[in-house]
Amino acid sequence: MAAMEDVITLSGDGIFSAYVSRPEGTPKAAIVVIQEIFGVNAGIRKKCDNWAEKGYLAVAPDLFWRLEPGINLDPDVPEEFKQALEWMGKFNQDQGIRDIEATIKYARAAVGGGKVGCVGYCLGGRLAFMTAARTDINASTGYYGVGIDGLLGEKHAIAHPLMLHIPTEDGFVDADTQKAMHDALYGHRKVTLHDYEGLDHGFATEFGKRRDEAAARLADSRTEAFFERELFG
């Protein structure tokens, strides 16, 4: 069962929408699914539905709502990809983290005070790192996060487990950036890094030409095991 539902901002003076997919029966935990630069599109909604099928309450907040509510773009359409980059340039990431924190609060209440994890892709992968460092999220996973090298000064604040999936041929994250991530995070007791040799950005998308089936299944199996361990262990 899925629907768009309202989330109250942390300040209490605003409301934004989130796609919420509910499992049959009582959810065993909640997962916040953090969008790419394309909004809460079909791929992100499918991610939520997949988690609901596994017994989780899944919530994807519309993080671009302060720019324009309901952005829903297809990365395989060149004009829509260009629009997504423009929205990304206008997006306030610090405010986005506060909206993610409000979503965590909403999700935690929806599962009776239980644990909440998050998983993000592209921009969402970066925001997953920021969420791990700046909120009380119980576990975080980021796929092909962009610009994480500029956030490594916050690594000391990561108090709960974080897993990052890194394709080695990411067109948006060069080899020097990947090395900086490995150098800074290797040995961090809360961080796990997985490399995917020869793969490019977007390999775990649900739809479209970017997906690599074998790698997506491998990464997703690691994420599933990670959440099983960290949200119920």
Coordinates of C-alpha atoms in Angstrom, one line a residue:
M1 CA 0.0 0.0 0.0
A2 CA 1.5 3.3 -1.1
A3 CA 0.5 6.9 -1.0
M4 CA 1.8 10.5 -0.8
E5 CA 1.6 11.6 2.8
D6 CA 2.4 14.9 4.7
V7 CA 5.5 15.4 6.8
I8 CA 5.8 18.4 9.1
T9 CA 9.1 20.3 9.0
L10 CA 11.3 20.4 12.1
S11 CA 10.3 24.0 12.8
G12 CA 6.7 23.0 12.6
D13 CA 5.7 25.8 10.3
G14 CA 5.7 23.9 7.0
I15 CA 4.5 20.7 5.4
F16 CA 6.1 18.7 2.5
S17 CA 5.1 15.5 0.8
A18 CA 6.7 12.0 1.0
Y19 CA 6.0 8.8 -0.9
V20 CA 5.2 6.2 1.7
S21 CA 5.0 2.5 1.0
R22 CA 3.7 0.3 3.7
P23 CA 4.2 -3.4 4.1
E24 CA 1.5 -5.9 4.9
G25 CA 1.2 -6.3 8.6
T26 CA 3.3 -4.4 11.2
P27 CA 6.6 -2.9 9.8
K28 CA 9.7 -4.3 11.3
A29 CA 11.6 -0.9 10.9
A30 CA 11.6 2.1 8.7
I31 CA 13.8 3.1 5.8
V32 CA 14.1 6.7 4.4
V33 CA 14.9 6.5 0.7
I34 CA 16.8 9.6 -0.4
Q35 CA 16.3 10.7 -4.0
E36 CA 18.7 11.4 -6.8
I37 CA 18.6 14.8 -8.5
F38 CA 15.6 13.6 -10.5
G39 CA 13.1 13.9 -7.6
V40 CA 10.8 11.2 -6.2
N41 CA 10.5 9.6 -9.6
A42 CA 9.4 6.1 -10.7
G43 CA 12.8 4.6 -9.8
I44 CA 12.7 6.0 -6.2
R45 CA 9.1 5.0 -5.7
K46 CA 10.0 1.4 -6.9
K47 CA 12.9 1.4 -4.3
C48 CA 10.3 2.2 -1.6
D49 CA 7.9 -0.5 -2.8
N50 CA 10.8 -3.1 -2.8
W51 CA 11.6 -2.3 0.8
A52 CA 7.9 -2.5 1.7
E53 CA 7.8 -6.0 0.2
K54 CA 10.6 -6.9 2.6
G55 CA 8.6 -5.8 5.6
Y56 CA 9.8 -2.2 6.0
L57 CA 7.9 1.1 6.1
A58 CA 9.7 3.0 3.3
V59 CA 9.5 6.8 3.0
A60 CA 10.9 9.0 0.2
P61 CA 10.7 12.7 1.1
D62 CA 10.3 15.3 -1.7
L63 CA 13.5 17.1 -0.9
F64 CA 13.1 19.6 -3.8
W65 CA 9.7 20.8 -2.5
R66 CA 11.1 24.3 -1.5
L67 CA 12.1 24.8 -5.2
E68 CA 9.1 23.1 -6.8
P69 CA 6.9 20.4 -5.3
G70 CA 6.5 17.1 -7.2
I71 CA 9.6 17.1 -9.4
N72 CA 9.6 13.8 -11.3
L73 CA 12.3 13.5 -14.0
D74 CA 13.6 10.7 -16.2
P75 CA 17.5 10.5 -16.3
D76 CA 17.4 8.9 -19.8
V77 CA 15.7 12.0 -21.3
P78 CA 18.4 14.5 -22.1
E79 CA 16.2 17.6 -21.5
E80 CA 15.0 16.2 -18.2
F81 CA 18.6 15.3 -17.2
K82 CA 19.5 19.0 -17.9
Q83 CA 16.6 20.2 -15.7
A84 CA 17.7 17.9 -12.9
L85 CA 21.2 19.5 -12.9
E86 CA 19.6 22.9 -12.7
W87 CA 17.5 21.9 -9.7
M88 CA 20.6 20.4 -8.1
G89 CA 22.4 23.7 -8.4
K90 CA 19.6 25.5 -6.6
F91 CA 19.1 22.9 -3.8
N92 CA 20.1 23.9 -0.3
Q93 CA 21.7 20.7 1.1
D94 CA 21.8 21.8 4.7
Q95 CA 18.1 22.5 4.6
G96 CA 17.6 19.2 2.9
I97 CA 19.2 17.4 5.8
R98 CA 16.8 19.1 8.1
D99 CA 14.0 17.8 6.0
I100 CA 15.5 14.4 6.1
E101 CA 15.7 14.7 9.9
A102 CA 12.0 15.6 9.9
T103 CA 11.3 12.5 7.8
I104 CA 13.3 10.3 10.3
K105 CA 11.1 11.7 13.1
Y106 CA 8.0 10.9 11.1
A107 CA 9.2 7.4 10.2
R108 CA 10.3 6.6 13.7
A109 CA 6.8 7.6 15.1
A110 CA 5.2 5.5 12.3
V111 CA 7.0 2.4 13.5
G112 CA 6.3 3.0 17.2
G113 CA 9.6 4.4 18.1
G114 CA 11.6 1.7 16.3
K115 CA 14.8 2.0 14.4
V116 CA 15.2 4.0 11.1
G117 CA 17.8 3.5 8.4
C118 CA 18.3 5.5 5.2
V119 CA 19.5 4.7 1.8
G120 CA 20.4 7.3 -0.9
Y121 CA 21.6 7.5 -4.5
C122 CA 23.8 10.1 -6.3
L123 CA 22.8 13.3 -4.5
G124 CA 21.1 11.0 -2.0
G125 CA 24.3 9.1 -1.5
R126 CA 26.0 12.4 -0.4
L127 CA 23.0 13.2 1.8
A128 CA 23.2 9.8 3.3
F129 CA 26.7 10.6 4.5
M130 CA 25.6 13.9 5.8
T131 CA 22.6 12.2 7.5
A132 CA 25.0 9.7 9.2
A133 CA 27.1 12.6 10.5
R134 CA 24.3 15.1 11.5
T135 CA 21.3 13.1 12.7
D136 CA 20.4 10.2 15.0
I137 CA 19.7 7.8 12.1
N138 CA 20.4 4.2 13.2
A139 CA 22.1 3.1 9.9
S140 CA 22.9 4.8 6.6
T141 CA 23.8 3.5 3.1
G142 CA 24.9 5.6 0.2
Y143 CA 25.2 4.6 -3.5
Y144 CA 27.7 6.6 -5.7
G145 CA 27.6 9.6 -3.5
V146 CA 29.0 12.8 -5.1
G147 CA 31.4 15.2 -3.4
I148 CA 31.9 13.2 -0.2
D149 CA 35.6 14.2 -0.2
G150 CA 34.4 17.7 0.8
L151 CA 32.5 16.3 3.8
L152 CA 35.3 14.1 5.3
G153 CA 35.9 16.6 8.0
E154 CA 32.6 15.4 9.5
K155 CA 33.7 11.8 9.8
H156 CA 34.3 12.1 13.5
A157 CA 30.5 12.7 14.0
I158 CA 29.4 9.4 12.4
A159 CA 28.1 7.6 15.4
H160 CA 26.0 4.9 13.7
P161 CA 27.0 2.5 10.9
L162 CA 27.4 3.8 7.4
M163 CA 27.9 1.8 4.2
L164 CA 29.1 3.3 0.9
H165 CA 28.9 1.7 -2.5
I166 CA 31.6 3.2 -4.9
P167 CA 31.8 2.4 -8.6
T168 CA 35.4 2.8 -9.7
E169 CA 34.6 4.4 -13.1
D170 CA 32.1 6.9 -11.8
G171 CA 32.0 9.8 -14.2
F172 CA 31.0 12.2 -11.4
V173 CA 33.5 10.9 -8.8
D174 CA 37.1 10.7 -10.1
A175 CA 39.9 8.5 -8.9
D176 CA 41.4 11.2 -6.7
T177 CA 38.1 11.7 -4.9
Q178 CA 37.7 8.0 -4.4
K179 CA 41.2 7.7 -3.0
A180 CA 40.5 10.6 -0.6
M181 CA 37.4 8.7 0.6
H182 CA 39.3 5.5 1.1
D183 CA 42.3 7.2 2.8
A184 CA 40.0 9.1 5.3
L185 CA 37.5 6.4 6.0
Y186 CA 39.6 3.3 6.0
G187 CA 39.7 1.9 9.5
H188 CA 36.7 4.0 10.7
R189 CA 34.9 1.6 13.0
K190 CA 31.5 2.7 11.8
V191 CA 32.1 2.8 8.0
T192 CA 32.2 0.1 5.4
L193 CA 33.2 0.8 1.8
H194 CA 32.5 -1.5 -1.2
D195 CA 34.1 -0.9 -4.6
Y196 CA 32.5 -2.0 -7.9
E197 CA 35.3 -2.4 -10.5
G198 CA 34.7 -0.9 -13.9
L199 CA 31.2 0.4 -13.1
D200 CA 29.8 3.9 -13.6
H201 CA 27.4 6.2 -11.8
G202 CA 23.8 5.0 -11.5
F203 CA 24.5 1.3 -11.8
A204 CA 21.8 0.4 -9.2
T205 CA 19.0 2.4 -10.7
E206 CA 15.7 0.5 -10.9
F207 CA 15.0 1.5 -14.5
G208 CA 16.8 2.7 -17.6
K209 CA 20.1 2.2 -19.4
R210 CA 22.4 3.0 -16.4
R211 CA 21.5 -0.2 -14.5
D212 CA 24.0 -3.1 -14.3
E213 CA 21.9 -6.0 -13.2
A214 CA 24.6 -8.1 -11.5
A215 CA 26.2 -5.3 -9.6
A216 CA 22.9 -3.8 -8.6
R217 CA 21.8 -7.2 -7.1
L218 CA 25.2 -7.5 -5.3
A219 CA 25.0 -4.0 -3.8
D220 CA 21.4 -4.4 -2.9
S221 CA 22.1 -7.7 -1.2
R222 CA 24.8 -6.1 0.9
T223 CA 22.4 -3.2 1.8
E224 CA 19.7 -5.7 2.8
A225 CA 22.1 -7.7 5.0
F226 CA 23.4 -4.4 6.5
F227 CA 19.9 -3.2 7.5
E228 CA 18.9 -6.6 8.8
R229 CA 22.0 -6.5 11.1
E230 CA 21.9 -2.9 12.2
L231 CA 18.1 -2.4 12.5
F232 CA 17.3 -5.7 14.2
G233 CA 20.6 -7.0 15.6

